[in-house]
Coordinates of C-alpha atoms in Angstrom, one line a residue:
M1 CA -95.9 -42.3 30.5
E2 CA -93.1 -40.7 32.5
L3 CA -94.2 -38.9 35.6
P4 CA -93.2 -35.3 36.2
G5 CA -89.5 -35.1 37.3
G6 CA -88.8 -38.5 35.8
P7 CA -86.1 -40.7 37.2
E8 CA -84.4 -37.9 39.0
A9 CA -87.5 -37.2 41.2
D10 CA -87.8 -41.0 41.9
G11 CA -84.1 -41.1 42.8
L12 CA -84.7 -38.3 45.3
L13 CA -87.5 -40.3 46.9
A14 CA -85.3 -43.3 47.3
Y15 CA -82.4 -41.3 48.7
V16 CA -84.6 -39.6 51.3
D17 CA -85.9 -42.9 52.5
A18 CA -82.4 -44.3 52.7
A19 CA -81.2 -41.3 54.8
P20 CA -83.1 -40.8 58.1
S21 CA -80.0 -39.3 59.8
P22 CA -76.9 -37.4 58.7
Y23 CA -74.9 -40.6 59.1
H24 CA -77.1 -42.5 56.8
A25 CA -77.2 -39.6 54.4
V26 CA -73.4 -39.6 53.9
A27 CA -73.3 -43.4 53.8
A28 CA -75.9 -43.4 51.0
V29 CA -73.9 -40.7 49.0
R30 CA -70.7 -42.7 49.5
D31 CA -72.3 -45.9 48.3
R32 CA -73.6 -44.1 45.1
L33 CA -70.1 -42.6 44.6
R34 CA -68.4 -46.0 45.0
E35 CA -70.7 -47.3 42.3
A36 CA -69.5 -44.5 40.1
G37 CA -65.8 -45.4 40.6
F38 CA -64.9 -43.3 43.6
T39 CA -62.3 -44.6 46.1
E40 CA -62.8 -43.9 49.8
L41 CA -59.9 -42.4 51.7
E42 CA -59.2 -42.1 55.4
E43 CA -58.2 -38.7 56.9
T44 CA -55.6 -40.5 59.0
A45 CA -53.8 -42.0 56.0
A46 CA -51.7 -40.4 53.3
W47 CA -53.6 -39.4 50.2
P48 CA -52.5 -40.6 46.8
A49 CA -50.9 -38.4 44.2
A50 CA -52.4 -40.4 41.3
P51 CA -55.3 -38.8 39.5
G52 CA -58.7 -40.4 40.4
R53 CA -62.1 -40.1 42.0
Y54 CA -62.0 -39.9 45.8
V55 CA -64.4 -39.6 48.7
V56 CA -63.7 -39.0 52.4
L57 CA -66.1 -39.1 55.4
R58 CA -65.9 -37.3 58.7
E59 CA -68.8 -38.7 60.8
G60 CA -71.9 -37.0 59.3
S61 CA -70.0 -35.0 56.7
L62 CA -68.5 -35.9 53.4
A63 CA -66.2 -34.5 50.7
A64 CA -65.7 -36.1 47.2
W65 CA -63.8 -34.9 44.2
S66 CA -62.1 -35.9 41.0
T67 CA -58.6 -35.2 39.6
E68 CA -58.8 -37.9 37.0
H69 CA -58.8 -35.4 34.1
L70 CA -55.6 -33.7 35.4
E71 CA -52.0 -34.7 34.8
A72 CA -50.3 -37.0 37.2
V73 CA -47.7 -35.5 39.5
G74 CA -44.4 -35.3 37.7
S75 CA -45.9 -35.3 34.2
A76 CA -45.4 -32.6 31.7
G77 CA -47.1 -29.4 32.8
S78 CA -47.7 -30.6 36.3
A79 CA -46.0 -27.5 37.7
G80 CA -48.9 -25.6 36.4
S81 CA -49.6 -21.9 36.1
A82 CA -52.4 -19.8 37.5
G83 CA -55.6 -21.5 36.4
G84 CA -53.6 -24.4 34.8
A85 CA -53.7 -28.1 35.4
G86 CA -50.9 -28.2 38.0
P87 CA -51.2 -28.3 41.8
A88 CA -52.7 -24.8 41.8
T89 CA -55.7 -25.9 39.7
P90 CA -58.7 -24.1 41.1
F91 CA -61.8 -25.9 42.5
R92 CA -65.4 -25.8 41.5
I93 CA -67.3 -26.7 44.7
V94 CA -70.9 -27.6 45.5
G95 CA -71.7 -27.5 49.2
G96 CA -74.7 -28.5 51.2
H97 CA -75.7 -30.1 54.5
T98 CA -76.9 -33.4 55.7
D99 CA -78.8 -32.6 58.9
S100 CA -82.4 -31.6 59.3
P101 CA -84.3 -30.3 62.4
N102 CA -85.7 -33.0 64.5
L103 CA -85.9 -34.4 68.1
R104 CA -82.9 -36.2 69.6
V105 CA -82.6 -38.8 72.4
K106 CA -81.1 -37.4 75.6
P107 CA -78.3 -39.3 77.4
R108 CA -80.5 -40.3 80.2
P109 CA -83.9 -40.7 78.5
D110 CA -85.8 -43.1 80.7
L111 CA -89.1 -41.7 82.1
A112 CA -92.2 -43.2 83.7
R113 CA -95.2 -41.0 84.5
L114 CA -98.8 -41.8 85.4
G115 CA -98.8 -45.2 83.8
W116 CA -96.9 -44.2 80.7
D117 CA -93.5 -45.2 79.5
Q118 CA -91.7 -42.2 78.0
L119 CA -88.5 -41.2 76.3
A120 CA -86.8 -37.9 77.0
L121 CA -86.0 -36.0 73.8
E122 CA -84.2 -32.7 73.0
V123 CA -85.0 -30.3 70.1
Y124 CA -82.4 -30.1 67.4
G125 CA -82.3 -27.0 65.2
G126 CA -85.5 -25.1 64.6
P127 CA -88.3 -27.5 63.7
L128 CA -91.9 -26.7 63.3
L129 CA -92.7 -28.4 66.6
N130 CA -96.4 -29.0 65.9
S131 CA -95.5 -31.1 62.8
W132 CA -94.1 -33.8 65.1
L133 CA -97.3 -34.3 67.0
D134 CA -99.5 -37.4 66.5
R135 CA -97.0 -39.1 64.1
D136 CA -95.6 -42.6 64.2
L137 CA -91.9 -42.1 64.8
G138 CA -88.8 -44.3 64.4
L139 CA -85.3 -43.8 65.6
S140 CA -82.0 -43.6 63.6
G141 CA -78.5 -42.5 63.9
R142 CA -75.3 -44.0 65.2
V143 CA -74.4 -46.0 68.3
L144 CA -70.9 -46.1 69.8
V145 CA -70.0 -49.6 71.1
R146 CA -66.9 -51.1 72.7
D147 CA -64.3 -52.4 70.3
P148 CA -60.8 -52.9 71.9
G149 CA -59.4 -53.4 68.4
T150 CA -59.8 -49.8 67.3
A151 CA -57.6 -46.8 68.1
Y152 CA -60.3 -45.2 70.4
G153 CA -61.6 -48.5 71.9
A154 CA -65.0 -47.9 70.3
R155 CA -66.6 -48.0 66.9
A156 CA -69.7 -46.5 65.4
L157 CA -72.6 -48.5 64.2
L158 CA -75.3 -47.2 61.8
W159 CA -78.7 -48.1 63.2
R160 CA -82.3 -47.4 62.4
H161 CA -85.6 -48.6 63.8
D162 CA -88.3 -48.3 61.2
E163 CA -91.2 -49.8 63.1
P164 CA -93.7 -47.5 64.9
L165 CA -91.9 -46.8 68.2
L166 CA -92.7 -43.4 69.5
R167 CA -95.6 -41.0 69.4
I168 CA -96.1 -37.5 70.9
P169 CA -99.8 -37.3 71.6
Q170 CA -101.4 -33.8 71.3
L171 CA -103.7 -32.6 74.0
A172 CA -107.4 -33.1 73.1
I173 CA -109.3 -30.0 72.1
H174 CA -111.8 -30.6 74.9
L175 CA -109.0 -29.8 77.3
D176 CA -107.6 -26.8 75.4
R177 CA -110.6 -25.0 74.0
G178 CA -108.6 -21.8 73.1
V179 CA -106.2 -23.5 70.9
T180 CA -108.1 -22.7 67.7
E181 CA -108.3 -19.0 68.6
H182 CA -104.9 -18.4 70.2
G183 CA -102.8 -21.0 68.5
L184 CA -100.8 -24.0 69.8
T185 CA -98.1 -23.3 72.3
L186 CA -95.6 -26.1 72.9
N187 CA -93.0 -26.2 75.7
P188 CA -90.1 -28.3 74.4
Q189 CA -89.3 -29.7 77.8
T190 CA -92.7 -30.8 78.9
H191 CA -94.9 -31.2 75.7
L192 CA -92.6 -33.0 73.4
V193 CA -92.0 -36.1 75.4
P194 CA -93.2 -39.2 73.4
V195 CA -94.8 -42.3 74.8
W196 CA -93.6 -45.7 73.9
G197 CA -95.5 -48.0 76.2
A198 CA -98.0 -48.2 79.0
T199 CA -96.3 -50.6 81.5
G200 CA -95.9 -47.8 84.1
S201 CA -92.3 -48.5 84.7
A202 CA -89.3 -46.6 83.2
P203 CA -87.7 -49.0 80.6
D204 CA -83.9 -49.1 80.4
F205 CA -83.3 -47.5 77.0
R206 CA -79.6 -48.6 77.0
S207 CA -80.6 -52.2 77.6
W208 CA -83.4 -52.1 75.0
L209 CA -81.0 -50.6 72.4
A210 CA -78.3 -53.2 73.2
G211 CA -80.9 -55.9 72.6
E212 CA -81.8 -54.4 69.2
L213 CA -78.0 -54.6 68.4
D214 CA -77.6 -58.1 69.8
L215 CA -75.1 -56.7 72.3
A216 CA -74.7 -56.7 76.1
P217 CA -75.9 -53.4 77.7
E218 CA -72.4 -52.6 78.9
A219 CA -71.2 -52.7 75.3
V220 CA -73.2 -49.6 74.5
L221 CA -71.1 -46.5 75.3
A222 CA -73.1 -43.6 73.8
W223 CA -75.4 -42.7 70.9
D224 CA -76.4 -39.9 68.5
L225 CA -80.0 -40.9 67.8
M226 CA -82.9 -38.9 66.5
T227 CA -86.5 -39.3 65.5
H228 CA -87.7 -39.7 62.0
D229 CA -91.2 -39.8 60.5
L230 CA -92.1 -43.3 59.3
T231 CA -94.2 -42.2 56.4
P232 CA -92.1 -42.8 53.2
A233 CA -91.3 -40.1 50.8
A234 CA -94.0 -40.1 48.1
R235 CA -95.4 -38.4 45.0
L236 CA -98.5 -36.3 45.7
G237 CA -101.2 -34.7 43.6
R238 CA -103.7 -35.5 40.9
V239 CA -100.9 -35.8 38.3
Q240 CA -98.2 -36.9 40.8
D241 CA -96.3 -33.7 40.2
L242 CA -95.4 -33.0 43.9
I243 CA -93.0 -34.6 46.3
A244 CA -94.0 -34.9 50.0
A245 CA -91.1 -36.1 52.1
P246 CA -89.2 -35.5 55.3
R247 CA -85.8 -33.8 55.3
L248 CA -86.1 -32.2 51.8
D249 CA -84.2 -29.4 53.5
N250 CA -81.5 -30.3 52.7
L251 CA -81.4 -33.9 51.4
A252 CA -82.8 -32.6 48.0
S253 CA -79.6 -30.6 47.7
A254 CA -77.4 -33.4 48.9
Y255 CA -79.0 -35.7 46.3
A256 CA -78.7 -33.1 43.5
G257 CA -75.0 -32.5 44.4
C258 CA -74.2 -36.2 44.3
R259 CA -75.8 -36.6 41.0
A260 CA -74.1 -33.5 39.7
L261 CA -70.6 -34.6 40.7
I262 CA -71.1 -38.0 39.0
A263 CA -72.4 -36.3 35.9
A264 CA -69.6 -33.7 35.9
C265 CA -67.0 -36.5 36.1
E266 CA -68.6 -38.3 33.1
R267 CA -68.6 -35.0 31.2
R268 CA -64.9 -34.5 31.9
A269 CA -64.2 -38.1 30.9
S270 CA -65.9 -37.6 27.6
G271 CA -64.1 -34.3 26.9
A272 CA -67.4 -32.4 26.9
T273 CA -66.1 -29.5 29.1
G274 CA -64.2 -26.4 28.4
R275 CA -60.4 -26.1 28.2
T276 CA -60.0 -24.4 31.7
P277 CA -59.3 -27.2 34.2
Y278 CA -61.1 -27.3 37.5
V279 CA -61.2 -29.9 40.3
P280 CA -65.0 -30.6 40.8
L281 CA -65.8 -31.2 44.5
L282 CA -68.8 -31.9 46.5
V283 CA -68.9 -31.2 50.3
L284 CA -71.8 -32.1 52.6
F285 CA -71.7 -30.8 56.2
D286 CA -73.4 -31.9 59.3
H287 CA -74.7 -29.4 62.0
E288 CA -75.8 -26.6 59.6
E289 CA -79.1 -26.4 61.5
V290 CA -77.3 -25.7 64.8
G291 CA -74.8 -23.1 63.7
S292 CA -72.1 -25.2 62.0
T293 CA -69.4 -24.6 64.6
T294 CA -68.4 -28.2 65.2
N295 CA -65.5 -30.4 64.1
R296 CA -67.5 -31.3 60.9
G297 CA -69.7 -28.3 60.4
G298 CA -69.5 -25.7 57.7
D299 CA -67.5 -23.4 60.1
S300 CA -64.9 -26.1 60.7
Q301 CA -61.6 -26.9 59.1
F302 CA -63.0 -29.9 57.3
L303 CA -63.2 -28.3 53.9
P304 CA -60.1 -26.1 54.1
A305 CA -58.1 -29.2 55.2
V306 CA -59.5 -31.3 52.3
L307 CA -58.7 -28.7 49.8
E308 CA -55.1 -28.2 51.1
R309 CA -54.5 -32.0 51.2
I310 CA -55.6 -32.3 47.5
V311 CA -53.2 -29.7 46.4
L312 CA -50.3 -31.1 48.5
A313 CA -51.0 -34.6 47.3
R314 CA -50.6 -33.4 43.8
G315 CA -47.1 -32.0 44.6
G316 CA -48.1 -28.5 45.5
E317 CA -46.9 -26.2 48.3
R318 CA -48.7 -23.7 50.5
A319 CA -48.5 -21.0 47.9
D320 CA -50.3 -23.4 45.4
V321 CA -53.1 -23.8 47.9
L322 CA -53.7 -20.1 48.1
R323 CA -53.5 -19.8 44.3
A324 CA -56.0 -22.6 43.9
L325 CA -58.4 -21.0 46.3
A326 CA -58.1 -17.6 44.7
G327 CA -59.4 -19.0 41.4
S328 CA -62.1 -21.2 43.0
L329 CA -65.9 -20.9 42.9
V330 CA -68.4 -22.3 45.5
C331 CA -72.1 -22.9 45.0
S332 CA -73.8 -23.3 48.4
A333 CA -76.9 -25.5 47.7
D334 CA -79.6 -25.2 50.2
M335 CA -83.4 -25.2 49.6
A336 CA -85.3 -21.9 49.0
H337 CA -88.7 -20.7 50.1
A338 CA -91.4 -21.0 47.4
V339 CA -94.2 -18.5 47.5
H340 CA -97.0 -19.9 49.6
P341 CA -100.5 -19.7 48.1
N342 CA -102.0 -19.0 51.6
Y343 CA -99.3 -16.7 52.9
A344 CA -98.0 -14.8 49.8
E345 CA -97.7 -11.6 51.8
R346 CA -94.8 -13.2 53.8
L347 CA -92.5 -13.0 50.8
D348 CA -91.1 -10.1 48.8
P349 CA -93.6 -9.5 46.0
Q350 CA -90.9 -8.6 43.5
H351 CA -89.0 -11.9 44.1
H352 CA -91.7 -14.6 44.3
V353 CA -90.1 -18.0 43.7
L354 CA -92.5 -20.4 42.0
V355 CA -92.7 -24.2 42.4
G356 CA -91.9 -25.8 39.1
G357 CA -89.9 -22.7 38.0
G358 CA -86.5 -24.2 38.6
P359 CA -83.8 -23.3 41.1
A360 CA -83.3 -19.9 42.6
V361 CA -80.3 -17.8 43.4
K362 CA -80.6 -16.4 47.0
V363 CA -79.6 -12.8 47.7
N364 CA -79.4 -10.8 51.0
S365 CA -77.7 -7.4 51.4
K366 CA -76.8 -8.3 55.0
A367 CA -74.7 -11.2 53.7
R368 CA -76.9 -13.8 55.3
Y369 CA -76.4 -15.4 51.9
A370 CA -73.0 -15.3 50.2
S371 CA -74.2 -14.3 46.8
D372 CA -72.6 -11.2 45.2
A373 CA -72.6 -10.0 41.6
T374 CA -69.7 -12.2 40.7
G375 CA -71.2 -15.3 42.2
I376 CA -74.6 -14.5 40.7
A377 CA -73.0 -14.2 37.3
A378 CA -71.4 -17.6 37.7
A379 CA -74.8 -19.1 38.6
R380 CA -76.5 -17.5 35.6
L381 CA -73.8 -18.7 33.2
A382 CA -74.2 -22.2 34.7
A383 CA -78.0 -22.0 34.3
E384 CA -77.6 -20.9 30.7
Q385 CA -75.3 -23.8 30.0
A386 CA -77.7 -26.2 31.6
G387 CA -80.7 -24.7 29.7
V388 CA -82.7 -24.1 32.9
G389 CA -84.3 -21.1 34.3
L390 CA -82.9 -19.3 37.4
Q391 CA -85.3 -17.5 39.8
T392 CA -84.2 -15.0 42.4
F393 CA -85.1 -15.1 46.1
V394 CA -84.9 -12.1 48.4
S395 CA -86.5 -12.0 51.9
R396 CA -89.0 -9.3 52.8
G397 CA -87.1 -6.3 54.3
D398 CA -89.2 -6.4 57.5
L399 CA -88.7 -10.1 58.2
P400 CA -85.4 -11.8 59.3
C401 CA -83.6 -13.9 56.8
G402 CA -82.2 -17.4 57.3
S403 CA -78.7 -18.3 56.4
T404 CA -76.6 -21.2 54.9
I405 CA -73.1 -22.5 54.8
G406 CA -72.4 -20.0 52.1
P407 CA -71.1 -17.0 54.1
M408 CA -68.9 -19.1 56.3
T409 CA -67.5 -21.1 53.4
A410 CA -66.7 -17.9 51.6
A411 CA -64.9 -16.6 54.7
L412 CA -62.9 -19.8 55.4
T413 CA -61.8 -20.3 51.8
G414 CA -61.8 -16.8 50.3
A415 CA -63.5 -18.2 47.2
I416 CA -66.3 -16.5 45.3
T417 CA -69.5 -18.0 46.6
V418 CA -73.1 -18.0 45.5
D419 CA -76.2 -19.4 47.3
V420 CA -78.8 -21.3 45.3
G421 CA -81.7 -23.7 46.1
A422 CA -84.7 -25.4 44.8
P423 CA -88.1 -24.0 45.9
M424 CA -90.2 -25.8 48.5
L425 CA -92.9 -25.3 51.1
S426 CA -93.2 -26.3 54.8
M427 CA -89.4 -25.9 55.4
H428 CA -88.4 -27.4 58.8
S429 CA -91.7 -29.4 59.1
A430 CA -91.5 -33.1 59.8
R431 CA -92.8 -33.5 56.3
E432 CA -92.0 -31.0 53.5
L433 CA -93.2 -30.3 50.0
M434 CA -91.6 -29.5 46.6
A435 CA -92.4 -29.9 42.9
A436 CA -91.1 -33.1 41.2
A437 CA -90.3 -31.1 38.1
D438 CA -87.7 -29.0 40.1
V439 CA -85.4 -31.9 40.8
P440 CA -83.9 -32.3 37.2
P441 CA -83.1 -28.6 36.7
Y442 CA -81.5 -28.5 40.1
V443 CA -79.2 -31.4 39.2
A444 CA -78.5 -29.8 35.8
L445 CA -77.6 -26.4 37.3
L446 CA -75.1 -28.0 39.8
T447 CA -73.6 -30.2 37.0
A448 CA -73.0 -27.2 34.8
F449 CA -71.4 -25.3 37.8
L450 CA -69.0 -28.2 38.5
A451 CA -68.2 -28.8 34.8
P452 CA -68.4 -25.5 32.9
A453 CA -68.3 -25.6 29.1

């Protein structure tokens, strides 16, 4: 008997386990896209004019698209008209992010105190700090090592350590009797320093890391390394209808976006889409949890540059870029807050989002989400095409609202944008929760958005 959520839910579990860091997340998406016929491009190289499926990586970010259903440059009709199949063909974009709140290794992490070997960490984003206590933690990310044969003299290595390595021990209740009455207060500088030995001497992290990589210590130049919970993603519940996993915010959206792009390409290839041509594109950004203002974040030139290069490679000019953007639609895919059975009063009672009820469109009058009436209409039409329900999330008026890449993507591109997400609990915890049954409709909604009938 098929479990709730079926193969899509199981696929999400596998993807989360393969992606403990943003660098692993984009590598796992790239590998899946390669299997589906996508060709990887380099930003420093010229991009082909030939129609095809393409993917490009910028460190922890990724963009992938297909032009295989459009005419080759120089063929009849390639000049195109507004909304046509020429260089000014508009885009249908699904955007998400690859990073999640966690704890990251400092540049000089070696500590030894009172007989304990410790490793200095720094908080990344806005995690629920208590959720990282008393867990067996590994490390993952990338390491920059010397390589004279490269343009920069260094190359990045993906690396992960999946054996129990670190632990942040909580203070015993006997030494903090008031914690149950007044709540747990954690100082990020002093209380979130894990132990990883009891030799009483500060180990040389660089030397240890080099040994893990079979390199000399001087070969290790720098690292972007972060903690990850070692408990695998898993089904939960008496009928296995829940998913408990780290990084569901926002790897569930990255997975759904990847699956949707592949499905949209197959629909295009089979002729099962409408007459209006679009370029379906998936973009996954790093650094959303820390504001997105980096070389590869949602507030960077990564997406605008990719869009412009696609148009130019197809024989277009700057005016064609602007025409393409004017007709484009963006779906910002980021997880949504489900109503919590123990804290229902924290959410707007008119807009409760239920687990198992399918994806939700996210709306905020202060433009913390990009959704407006035009974008909401596009999402509803996609949901109707996919045959899935579409819930609506609105924050309480007396509580602050989070944000996504949606508003900045809308500002950078000028494209109509809508924010959607699948419902979940425990957002920003080291281990989060969602319904397995919400994975397939999330994929279906994004597929319909990328390939409208």
